[in-house]
Amino acid sequence: MIKLNYSNVTTQIIGDEGLDVEKSFLEYAPKIQEIITNLNMNKDKPGFWLQWMNLGYNEETVWYVKEFAAMVEGRFDNVLVLGIGGSALGAKALSEALLKPYWNLLDKEKRENLPRIFFVDNIDPDEINALLDVLDLKKTLVNVITKSGSTAETMSQFMIIQERLKNLLGDDYRKNIVATTDKQAGILRQLANEEGYKTFVVPDDVGGRFSVFSAVGLVPLALVGIDVDEIIRGIKIMDLTLKNTDITKNIAAQNALLHYLLDREKGKYISVMMPYSQRLKYVSDWYVQLWAESLGKEYDRNNNKINNGPTPIKALGATDQHSQIQLYNEGKNDKVITFIRVNEFDSELQIPNIFEYTGLNYLGGKSINRLINAEADATAVALCDYKRPNITITLPKINEYYLAQLFYMFEMQTAIIGELYNINAYNQPGVEQAKNYTYALMGRLGYEESKEELDMKLSRFSS
Ligand code: PA5
């Protein structure tokens, strides 16, 4: 199992800036027990948005995903994922972590005949045009993913690509499209029905940022040969562990409570996610969205205006030791840093013993593997010297099983801390607001009133 080490947030290590963890666990044990019990009790109830807790048990979807991947195997050189936010970040983070680094640059043989994978989760015309210049669309399977079926970024990308596919392939263009969307609602569902695309469903009551283990994440991952059965095994084992209502045995509850108390009692409202592994770089992007969209809320459940905001930040070890760590050590003491460490990398790289200089010969004969973890240790100790709370999550290896555990643990941690803050972690009114303004600005029917108001506000910027 993955491990959580929170000793560097304790008063024993960082004094008054830290927490009396044992006392806090004792004090909050009944509250945590109540939260976990309620989450499990409510997970099947419509409208609670807790269906993500059931995704490890959705055998039917897993079966259809694997069947589809097997059916199209060998037919495409590329998978192109169109989606944004929760519809892209999970699969992007997991594929980056689980595929061999530089996957898209490997030749077909080294990819074992599996396709390359590209994520377009932005609407930068230069980037999209450049990608379309290098991709052979005839040999590309396009997975368009949007729960609402109408997100402007995703649907505009899709409209551009669908037209090109049609021009290239005539009626056969449909074979290059797979749509993942709501089972009934939304324009993409309507379009898919009319045009006859292969489709997968974003289940009811699963929000975008909690959807990585639904078809949203599993389809693209399976298409590039990632072992979805191992992912499911990882979710299930973690789910089982996290059903334990005893905080001393539940790492998601522990990490949720520690972050909550560090924020509320010690003013550490910034959560820095810092994996010491290049392959885990996008795990931070996924975490940042999960934390920010779930926990940044104006009102609590009792309608009190609270402007809740534990702010997430992404960092990367060892790279950001040479940029952000100065701030984390000596700047405002308002952060809790989470390191993700990997015990055993897939490969080993020795540093040759080729220079006699005393400033270099200590490196020779050692491995880069040892260096990266020594740097993680050194950074953690330095933070403690400065009395900065930090937490380490350790993965035995980077593989499907452990990453599924990690992602599921973060989801549960977010759900639990959401309850501690007494907020709805599953809505995103702030995101919807900007989406609606975009619709209005682009002239979507029904948004005329917002358009007038917006034009007035925008004229203030330009004057
Ligand atoms: O987590 C969320 O709910 C959001 O980030 C959505 O995933 C994002 O806005 C994309 O929405 P949709 O899947 O409807 O295109």
Short mmCIF file of C-alpha atoms and ligand atoms in Angstrom, two decimals:
data_model
loop_
_atom_site.label_atom_id
_atom_site.label_comp_id
_atom_site.label_asym_id
_atom_site.label_seq_id
_atom_site.Cartn_x
_atom_site.Cartn_y
_atom_site.Cartn_z
CA MET A 1 0.00 0.00 0.00
CA ILE A 2 1.01 3.63 -0.39
CA LYS A 3 2.10 5.25 2.87
CA LEU A 4 1.43 8.59 4.54
CA ASN A 5 4.00 10.07 6.90
CA TYR A 6 2.86 13.13 8.82
CA SER A 7 5.55 13.28 11.51
CA ASN A 8 6.80 16.60 10.10
CA VAL A 9 3.58 18.38 11.01
CA THR A 10 3.82 17.44 14.69
CA THR A 11 4.77 19.84 17.49
CA GLN A 12 7.59 17.44 18.37
CA ILE A 13 9.28 18.29 15.06
CA ILE A 14 8.17 21.83 14.19
CA GLY A 15 7.06 23.18 17.54
CA ASP A 16 4.20 25.67 17.74
CA GLU A 17 3.76 25.84 13.98
CA GLY A 18 2.66 22.20 14.06
CA LEU A 19 -0.12 20.16 15.61
CA ASP A 20 -0.51 17.90 18.58
CA VAL A 21 -1.57 15.15 16.22
CA GLU A 22 -2.45 12.51 18.77
CA LYS A 23 -4.69 14.93 20.65
CA SER A 24 -6.32 16.13 17.43
CA PHE A 25 -7.02 12.59 16.26
CA LEU A 26 -8.60 11.82 19.60
CA GLU A 27 -10.65 14.99 19.63
CA TYR A 28 -11.91 14.59 16.06
CA ALA A 29 -12.39 10.80 16.11
CA PRO A 30 -16.21 11.02 16.56
CA LYS A 31 -16.58 13.68 13.83
CA ILE A 32 -14.46 11.67 11.40
CA GLN A 33 -16.40 8.54 12.22
CA GLU A 34 -19.64 10.38 11.49
CA ILE A 35 -18.30 11.77 8.19
CA ILE A 36 -17.08 8.42 6.89
CA THR A 37 -20.25 6.67 7.97
CA ASN A 38 -22.38 9.29 6.22
CA LEU A 39 -20.34 9.19 3.02
CA ASN A 40 -20.78 5.43 2.83
CA MET A 41 -24.43 5.64 3.76
CA ASN A 42 -25.19 8.28 1.15
CA LYS A 43 -23.03 7.09 -1.70
CA ASP A 44 -25.86 5.44 -3.61
CA LYS A 45 -28.38 8.22 -3.07
CA PRO A 46 -29.18 10.33 -6.13
CA GLY A 47 -28.16 13.97 -5.84
CA PHE A 48 -25.34 13.39 -3.34
CA TRP A 49 -22.66 13.27 -6.10
CA LEU A 50 -20.94 10.38 -4.38
CA GLN A 51 -21.10 7.84 -7.20
CA TRP A 52 -17.32 8.22 -7.59
CA MET A 53 -17.12 5.96 -4.54
CA ASN A 54 -18.67 3.16 -6.59
CA LEU A 55 -16.45 3.41 -9.67
CA GLY A 56 -14.14 0.63 -8.50
CA TYR A 57 -17.09 -1.75 -8.66
CA ASN A 58 -18.41 -0.88 -12.09
CA GLU A 59 -17.51 -4.17 -13.76
CA GLU A 60 -19.77 -3.59 -16.74
CA THR A 61 -18.02 -0.37 -17.76
CA VAL A 62 -14.60 -1.95 -17.31
CA TRP A 63 -15.70 -4.83 -19.51
CA TYR A 64 -16.97 -2.51 -22.29
CA VAL A 65 -13.88 -0.34 -22.10
CA LYS A 66 -11.57 -3.33 -22.49
CA GLU A 67 -13.70 -4.77 -25.26
CA PHE A 68 -13.55 -1.49 -27.18
CA ALA A 69 -9.78 -1.17 -26.69
CA ALA A 70 -9.32 -4.72 -27.98
CA MET A 71 -11.62 -4.06 -30.93
CA VAL A 72 -9.68 -1.03 -32.18
CA GLU A 73 -6.23 -2.38 -31.30
CA GLY A 74 -3.77 -1.91 -34.16
CA ARG A 75 -6.15 0.33 -36.14
CA PHE A 76 -4.90 3.72 -34.98
CA ASP A 77 -1.51 5.38 -34.61
CA ASN A 78 -2.83 8.12 -32.35
CA VAL A 79 -5.45 8.75 -29.70
CA LEU A 80 -6.54 12.36 -29.47
CA VAL A 81 -8.41 13.29 -26.31
CA LEU A 82 -10.57 16.41 -26.47
CA GLY A 83 -11.76 17.55 -23.06
CA ILE A 84 -11.04 20.08 -20.37
CA GLY A 85 -10.80 20.18 -16.57
CA GLY A 86 -12.10 17.00 -15.00
CA SER A 87 -12.74 15.56 -18.44
CA ALA A 88 -9.02 15.50 -19.26
CA LEU A 89 -6.75 15.96 -16.26
CA GLY A 90 -7.11 12.50 -14.71
CA ALA A 91 -6.26 10.52 -17.83
CA LYS A 92 -3.56 13.02 -18.72
CA ALA A 93 -1.91 12.62 -15.31
CA LEU A 94 -2.23 8.84 -15.28
CA SER A 95 -1.06 8.28 -18.85
CA GLU A 96 1.92 10.56 -18.31
CA ALA A 97 2.80 8.61 -15.18
CA LEU A 98 2.17 5.12 -16.47
CA LEU A 99 3.41 5.17 -20.04
CA LYS A 100 7.10 5.11 -20.73
CA PRO A 101 8.45 8.68 -20.67
CA TYR A 102 8.53 10.22 -24.15
CA TRP A 103 5.95 7.64 -25.26
CA ASN A 104 4.87 9.68 -28.26
CA LEU A 105 8.45 9.81 -29.54
CA LEU A 106 8.96 6.04 -29.40
CA ASP A 107 8.65 4.08 -32.61
CA LYS A 108 5.75 1.71 -33.08
CA GLU A 109 7.72 -1.36 -32.14
CA LYS A 110 8.83 0.13 -28.85
CA ARG A 111 5.21 1.12 -28.21
CA GLU A 112 4.23 -2.49 -28.90
CA ASN A 113 1.98 -1.30 -31.68
CA LEU A 114 -0.05 0.84 -29.28
CA PRO A 115 -1.05 4.37 -30.28
CA ARG A 116 0.50 7.64 -29.19
CA ILE A 117 -1.71 9.81 -27.02
CA PHE A 118 -2.38 13.56 -27.18
CA PHE A 119 -4.56 15.70 -24.93
CA VAL A 120 -5.92 18.97 -26.22
CA ASP A 121 -7.27 20.67 -23.11
CA ASN A 122 -6.91 24.21 -24.30
CA ILE A 123 -8.09 26.34 -27.17
CA ASP A 124 -4.91 27.98 -28.27
CA PRO A 125 -5.16 28.23 -32.07
CA ASP A 126 -1.40 27.97 -32.55
CA GLU A 127 -1.20 24.79 -30.53
CA ILE A 128 -4.19 23.14 -32.20
CA ASN A 129 -3.06 24.07 -35.69
CA ALA A 130 0.42 22.79 -34.96
CA LEU A 131 -0.94 19.51 -33.67
CA LEU A 132 -3.17 19.09 -36.69
CA ASP A 133 -0.12 19.64 -38.88
CA VAL A 134 1.70 16.72 -37.31
CA LEU A 135 -1.17 14.28 -36.73
CA ASP A 136 -2.40 12.01 -39.47
CA LEU A 137 -6.11 12.30 -38.65
CA LYS A 138 -6.95 9.27 -40.78
CA LYS A 139 -5.01 7.17 -38.30
CA THR A 140 -6.28 9.01 -35.24
CA LEU A 141 -9.01 7.94 -32.86
CA VAL A 142 -10.65 11.01 -31.39
CA ASN A 143 -12.10 10.63 -27.89
CA VAL A 144 -14.28 13.67 -27.22
CA ILE A 145 -15.16 13.88 -23.52
CA THR A 146 -17.67 16.26 -21.98
CA LYS A 147 -20.21 15.51 -19.31
CA SER A 148 -22.39 18.52 -20.10
CA GLY A 149 -21.95 17.93 -23.82
CA SER A 150 -21.70 21.62 -24.52
CA THR A 151 -18.46 22.99 -23.05
CA ALA A 152 -17.31 25.64 -25.51
CA GLU A 153 -13.63 24.65 -25.50
CA THR A 154 -14.22 20.95 -26.06
CA MET A 155 -17.04 21.32 -28.56
CA SER A 156 -15.21 23.92 -30.64
CA GLN A 157 -12.21 21.59 -30.87
CA PHE A 158 -14.52 18.77 -31.80
CA MET A 159 -16.27 20.78 -34.50
CA ILE A 160 -12.93 21.63 -36.12
CA ILE A 161 -11.72 18.06 -36.03
CA GLN A 162 -14.99 16.43 -37.01
CA GLU A 163 -15.14 18.54 -40.16
CA ARG A 164 -11.58 17.60 -41.10
CA LEU A 165 -12.24 13.93 -40.48
CA LYS A 166 -15.33 14.09 -42.65
CA ASN A 167 -13.39 15.72 -45.47
CA LEU A 168 -10.66 13.11 -45.22
CA LEU A 169 -12.68 9.98 -44.71
CA GLY A 170 -16.17 10.61 -46.10
CA ASP A 171 -18.83 8.56 -44.38
CA ASP A 172 -16.25 6.43 -42.60
CA TYR A 173 -15.23 9.36 -40.39
CA ARG A 174 -17.50 8.07 -37.62
CA LYS A 175 -15.19 5.13 -37.04
CA ASN A 176 -12.54 7.58 -35.83
CA ILE A 177 -14.74 9.07 -33.11
CA VAL A 178 -15.67 7.90 -29.66
CA ALA A 179 -17.71 10.21 -27.45
CA THR A 180 -17.87 10.08 -23.66
CA THR A 181 -20.78 12.06 -22.29
CA ASP A 182 -23.98 11.97 -20.25
CA LYS A 183 -26.25 9.00 -20.96
CA GLN A 184 -29.16 11.22 -22.04
CA ALA A 185 -28.63 14.92 -21.67
CA GLY A 186 -26.54 17.38 -23.65
CA ILE A 187 -25.79 18.26 -27.23
CA LEU A 188 -22.97 15.77 -27.64
CA ARG A 189 -25.29 12.91 -26.70
CA GLN A 190 -27.84 14.12 -29.24
CA LEU A 191 -25.15 14.47 -31.89
CA ALA A 192 -23.71 11.04 -31.11
CA ASN A 193 -27.15 9.48 -31.47
CA GLU A 194 -27.83 11.26 -34.75
CA GLU A 195 -24.42 10.60 -36.24
CA GLY A 196 -23.95 7.13 -34.81
CA TYR A 197 -20.72 7.52 -32.85
CA LYS A 198 -19.49 4.89 -30.49
CA THR A 199 -20.20 6.26 -27.01
CA PHE A 200 -19.37 5.79 -23.36
CA VAL A 201 -21.27 7.23 -20.43
CA VAL A 202 -20.22 9.67 -17.74
CA PRO A 203 -22.25 8.19 -14.89
CA ASP A 204 -24.87 10.21 -13.06
CA ASP A 205 -23.74 11.90 -9.88
CA VAL A 206 -20.06 11.81 -10.76
CA GLY A 207 -18.56 15.28 -11.12
CA GLY A 208 -15.81 15.92 -13.67
CA ARG A 209 -12.96 16.10 -11.19
CA PHE A 210 -14.09 12.84 -9.56
CA SER A 211 -14.55 11.01 -12.86
CA VAL A 212 -11.10 9.65 -13.63
CA PHE A 213 -12.09 6.06 -12.81
CA SER A 214 -15.22 6.16 -14.97
CA ALA A 215 -15.14 5.80 -18.76
CA VAL A 216 -13.82 9.40 -18.81
CA GLY A 217 -10.40 8.18 -17.70
CA LEU A 218 -10.53 4.47 -18.41
CA VAL A 219 -11.23 4.70 -22.16
CA PRO A 220 -8.14 6.71 -23.15
CA LEU A 221 -6.00 4.77 -20.68
CA ALA A 222 -7.12 1.39 -22.00
CA LEU A 223 -6.56 2.53 -25.59
CA VAL A 224 -2.85 3.01 -24.91
CA GLY A 225 -2.50 -0.31 -23.15
CA ILE A 226 -2.70 0.75 -19.51
CA ASP A 227 -3.90 -2.09 -17.32
CA VAL A 228 -7.37 -1.05 -16.17
CA ASP A 229 -7.81 -4.22 -14.11
CA GLU A 230 -4.84 -3.20 -11.99
CA ILE A 231 -6.35 0.27 -11.62
CA ILE A 232 -9.56 -1.29 -10.36
CA ARG A 233 -7.60 -3.53 -7.97
CA GLY A 234 -5.87 -0.41 -6.59
CA ILE A 235 -9.14 1.47 -6.09
CA LYS A 236 -10.80 -1.47 -4.37
CA ILE A 237 -8.05 -2.08 -1.86
CA MET A 238 -7.88 1.62 -1.01
CA ASP A 239 -11.66 1.89 -0.78
CA LEU A 240 -11.69 -1.01 1.64
CA THR A 241 -9.06 0.65 3.82
CA LEU A 242 -10.79 4.01 3.71
CA LYS A 243 -14.10 2.53 4.82
CA ASN A 244 -12.48 2.24 8.23
CA THR A 245 -14.08 4.91 10.39
CA ASP A 246 -11.17 4.88 12.85
CA ILE A 247 -8.99 7.87 12.03
CA THR A 248 -5.85 6.15 13.28
CA LYS A 249 -6.28 3.61 10.48
CA ASN A 250 -7.56 5.83 7.68
CA ILE A 251 -4.91 7.83 5.79
CA ALA A 252 -7.42 9.93 3.83
CA ALA A 253 -9.11 11.02 7.05
CA GLN A 254 -5.75 11.74 8.65
CA ASN A 255 -4.54 13.88 5.77
CA ALA A 256 -7.89 15.67 5.51
CA LEU A 257 -7.93 16.51 9.23
CA LEU A 258 -4.29 17.61 9.26
CA HIS A 259 -4.84 19.96 6.31
CA TYR A 260 -8.03 21.27 7.89
CA LEU A 261 -6.42 21.99 11.25
CA LEU A 262 -3.25 23.42 9.73
CA ASP A 263 -5.46 25.80 7.76
CA ARG A 264 -7.91 26.71 10.51
CA GLU A 265 -5.61 26.77 13.53
CA LYS A 266 -2.18 27.52 12.13
CA GLY A 267 -2.90 29.66 9.06
CA LYS A 268 -1.39 27.15 6.60
CA TYR A 269 -4.01 27.50 3.93
CA ILE A 270 -1.78 26.77 0.95
CA SER A 271 -1.32 23.15 -0.07
CA VAL A 272 1.74 22.52 -2.21
CA MET A 273 1.86 19.23 -4.09
CA MET A 274 5.44 18.28 -4.91
CA PRO A 275 6.14 14.86 -6.38
CA TYR A 276 9.78 13.84 -6.68
CA SER A 277 9.28 12.18 -10.04
CA GLN A 278 8.99 13.74 -13.48
CA ARG A 279 6.41 11.13 -14.43
CA LEU A 280 4.15 12.33 -11.61
CA LYS A 281 4.29 15.96 -12.72
CA TYR A 282 0.68 16.08 -13.90
CA VAL A 283 -0.59 14.37 -10.75
CA SER A 284 -0.16 17.84 -9.24
CA ASP A 285 -2.32 19.39 -11.97
CA TRP A 286 -5.05 16.89 -11.27
CA TYR A 287 -4.74 17.45 -7.50
CA VAL A 288 -4.81 21.21 -7.91
CA GLN A 289 -8.11 21.02 -9.78
CA LEU A 290 -9.61 18.56 -7.29
CA TRP A 291 -8.64 20.70 -4.30
CA ALA A 292 -9.43 24.09 -5.87
CA GLU A 293 -12.78 23.35 -7.48
CA SER A 294 -14.02 21.21 -4.62
CA LEU A 295 -12.95 23.39 -1.70
CA GLY A 296 -12.92 26.97 -2.96
CA LYS A 297 -16.48 27.95 -2.08
CA GLU A 298 -18.22 31.21 -1.24
CA TYR A 299 -20.88 29.70 1.02
CA ASP A 300 -21.01 26.84 3.48
CA ARG A 301 -23.86 24.36 3.65
CA ASN A 302 -25.79 26.66 5.99
CA ASN A 303 -25.52 29.51 3.52
CA ASN A 304 -23.01 31.48 5.56
CA LYS A 305 -20.63 33.46 3.41
CA ILE A 306 -17.22 31.97 4.23
CA ASN A 307 -15.09 32.29 1.08
CA ASN A 308 -13.42 29.01 1.89
CA GLY A 309 -10.08 28.70 0.16
CA PRO A 310 -7.31 26.26 0.91
CA THR A 311 -5.18 27.15 -2.11
CA PRO A 312 -3.37 24.38 -4.00
CA ILE A 313 -0.06 24.92 -5.75
CA LYS A 314 1.89 22.57 -7.96
CA ALA A 315 5.59 22.04 -7.65
CA LEU A 316 8.02 19.42 -8.90
CA GLY A 317 11.00 17.90 -7.12
CA ALA A 318 13.86 18.25 -7.60
CA THR A 319 13.35 20.97 -10.26
CA ASP A 320 11.49 23.43 -8.02
CA GLN A 321 14.06 23.18 -5.27
CA HIS A 322 15.79 25.73 -7.45
CA SER A 323 12.81 28.04 -7.72
CA GLN A 324 10.03 27.68 -5.15
CA ILE A 325 11.78 26.19 -2.14
CA GLN A 326 13.39 29.48 -1.20
CA LEU A 327 9.89 30.86 -0.70
CA TYR A 328 8.67 27.78 1.14
CA ASN A 329 11.59 27.85 3.57
CA GLU A 330 11.88 31.55 4.22
CA GLY A 331 8.71 33.21 2.96
CA LYS A 332 5.39 33.39 4.75
CA ASN A 333 4.75 30.33 6.89
CA ASP A 334 1.34 29.68 5.36
CA LYS A 335 1.87 26.41 3.50
CA VAL A 336 1.81 22.70 3.98
CA ILE A 337 3.97 20.85 1.50
CA THR A 338 3.15 17.33 0.38
CA PHE A 339 5.96 15.30 -1.13
CA ILE A 340 5.24 12.23 -3.22
CA ARG A 341 8.20 9.88 -3.16
CA VAL A 342 8.84 6.81 -5.24
CA ASN A 343 10.81 4.05 -3.55
CA GLU A 344 11.71 2.04 -6.61
CA PHE A 345 12.00 3.68 -10.01
CA ASP A 346 11.54 1.50 -13.11
CA SER A 347 15.14 1.98 -14.09
CA GLU A 348 18.43 2.73 -12.43
CA LEU A 349 20.95 5.25 -13.65
CA GLN A 350 24.51 5.26 -12.36
CA ILE A 351 26.63 8.39 -12.27
CA PRO A 352 30.08 7.46 -13.58
CA ASN A 353 33.12 8.02 -11.44
CA ILE A 354 35.00 10.15 -13.91
CA PHE A 355 36.13 13.32 -12.13
CA GLU A 356 38.50 13.64 -9.21
CA TYR A 357 37.35 17.08 -8.06
CA THR A 358 36.23 16.96 -4.44
CA GLY A 359 33.13 18.94 -5.41
CA LEU A 360 32.08 16.18 -7.83
CA ASN A 361 33.61 12.87 -6.80
CA TYR A 362 31.01 12.35 -4.06
CA LEU A 363 28.49 11.84 -6.90
CA GLY A 364 30.49 9.33 -8.91
CA GLY A 365 29.53 5.70 -8.41
CA LYS A 366 26.16 6.59 -6.90
CA SER A 367 22.83 6.44 -8.68
CA ILE A 368 20.56 9.28 -9.78
CA ASN A 369 17.84 7.26 -8.03
CA ARG A 370 19.63 7.77 -4.74
CA LEU A 371 20.22 11.44 -5.51
CA ILE A 372 16.56 12.29 -6.16
CA ASN A 373 15.39 10.68 -2.92
CA ALA A 374 18.27 12.25 -0.99
CA GLU A 375 17.07 15.60 -2.31
CA ALA A 376 13.53 14.86 -1.15
CA ASP A 377 14.87 14.01 2.33
CA ALA A 378 17.08 17.08 2.39
CA THR A 379 14.21 19.37 1.41
CA ALA A 380 11.92 17.88 4.06
CA VAL A 381 14.54 18.30 6.78
CA ALA A 382 15.31 21.86 5.71
CA LEU A 383 11.60 22.71 5.84
CA CYS A 384 11.44 21.30 9.36
CA ASP A 385 14.45 23.43 10.36
CA TYR A 386 12.39 26.43 9.28
CA LYS A 387 9.35 25.01 11.14
CA ARG A 388 7.35 24.43 7.97
CA PRO A 389 4.85 21.55 8.03
CA ASN A 390 5.37 18.88 5.41
CA ILE A 391 3.90 15.48 4.69
CA THR A 392 5.31 12.61 2.65
CA ILE A 393 3.31 10.09 0.65
CA THR A 394 5.40 7.15 -0.50
CA LEU A 395 4.64 4.99 -3.51
CA PRO A 396 6.51 1.68 -3.55
CA LYS A 397 6.60 1.98 -7.38
CA ILE A 398 4.90 3.89 -10.16
CA ASN A 399 2.29 1.52 -11.48
CA GLU A 400 -1.45 1.27 -12.02
CA TYR A 401 -2.10 -0.32 -8.64
CA TYR A 402 -0.36 2.30 -6.50
CA LEU A 403 -1.48 5.29 -8.57
CA ALA A 404 -5.10 4.19 -8.32
CA GLN A 405 -4.63 4.02 -4.55
CA LEU A 406 -3.13 7.51 -4.54
CA PHE A 407 -5.86 9.09 -6.67
CA TYR A 408 -8.66 7.43 -4.76
CA MET A 409 -7.07 8.46 -1.47
CA PHE A 410 -6.94 12.10 -2.66
CA GLU A 411 -10.60 11.93 -3.72
CA MET A 412 -11.63 10.62 -0.32
CA GLN A 413 -9.43 13.15 1.46
CA THR A 414 -11.13 15.92 -0.50
CA ALA A 415 -14.58 14.58 0.34
CA ILE A 416 -13.72 14.38 4.05
CA ILE A 417 -12.15 17.82 4.29
CA GLY A 418 -15.17 19.21 2.41
CA GLU A 419 -17.35 17.87 5.23
CA LEU A 420 -15.01 19.32 7.86
CA TYR A 421 -15.37 22.72 6.18
CA ASN A 422 -19.11 22.07 5.94
CA ILE A 423 -19.20 22.93 2.23
CA ASN A 424 -20.56 21.29 -0.89
CA ALA A 425 -17.41 19.87 -2.49
CA TYR A 426 -19.24 18.75 -5.63
CA ASN A 427 -20.59 21.91 -7.23
CA GLN A 428 -18.64 24.61 -9.06
CA PRO A 429 -20.75 27.78 -9.36
CA GLY A 430 -17.63 29.84 -9.97
CA VAL A 431 -16.75 27.74 -13.02
CA GLU A 432 -20.28 27.81 -14.35
CA GLN A 433 -20.29 31.59 -14.08
CA ALA A 434 -17.35 31.95 -16.46
CA LYS A 435 -18.80 29.30 -18.78
CA ASN A 436 -22.06 31.25 -19.03
CA TYR A 437 -20.26 34.52 -19.71
CA THR A 438 -18.36 32.80 -22.53
CA TYR A 439 -21.61 31.55 -24.05
CA ALA A 440 -22.98 35.09 -23.88
CA LEU A 441 -19.90 36.66 -25.41
CA MET A 442 -19.92 34.17 -28.25
CA GLY A 443 -23.58 34.88 -28.99
CA ARG A 444 -25.24 31.67 -27.79
CA LEU A 445 -29.02 31.83 -27.97
CA GLY A 446 -30.65 32.39 -24.57
CA TYR A 447 -27.73 34.33 -23.13
CA GLU A 448 -28.69 37.74 -24.57
CA GLU A 449 -29.29 39.39 -21.20
CA SER A 450 -25.89 38.40 -19.86
CA LYS A 451 -24.44 39.66 -23.14
CA GLU A 452 -25.71 43.21 -22.60
CA GLU A 453 -24.43 43.27 -19.03
CA LEU A 454 -21.10 41.85 -20.13
CA ASP A 455 -20.62 44.33 -22.93
CA MET A 456 -21.13 47.10 -20.40
CA LYS A 457 -18.58 45.61 -17.99
CA LEU A 458 -16.08 44.96 -20.79
CA SER A 459 -16.36 48.53 -22.05
CA ARG A 460 -14.97 49.59 -18.65
CA PHE A 461 -11.78 47.59 -19.32
CA SER A 462 -11.23 49.02 -22.75
CA SER A 463 -11.95 52.64 -21.92
O1 PA5 B 1 -14.74 19.09 -12.45
C1 PA5 B 1 -15.56 19.65 -13.15
O2 PA5 B 1 -16.78 19.48 -13.00
C2 PA5 B 1 -15.12 20.55 -14.29
O3 PA5 B 1 -13.75 20.74 -14.27
C3 PA5 B 1 -15.51 19.95 -15.63
O4 PA5 B 1 -14.92 18.68 -15.76
C4 PA5 B 1 -15.09 20.83 -16.78
O5 PA5 B 1 -15.64 22.11 -16.63
C5 PA5 B 1 -15.53 20.23 -18.11
O6 PA5 B 1 -16.89 20.04 -18.12
P1 PA5 B 1 -17.57 19.07 -19.16
O7 PA5 B 1 -17.12 17.67 -18.88
O8 PA5 B 1 -19.03 19.25 -18.97
O9 PA5 B 1 -17.12 19.51 -20.51
#
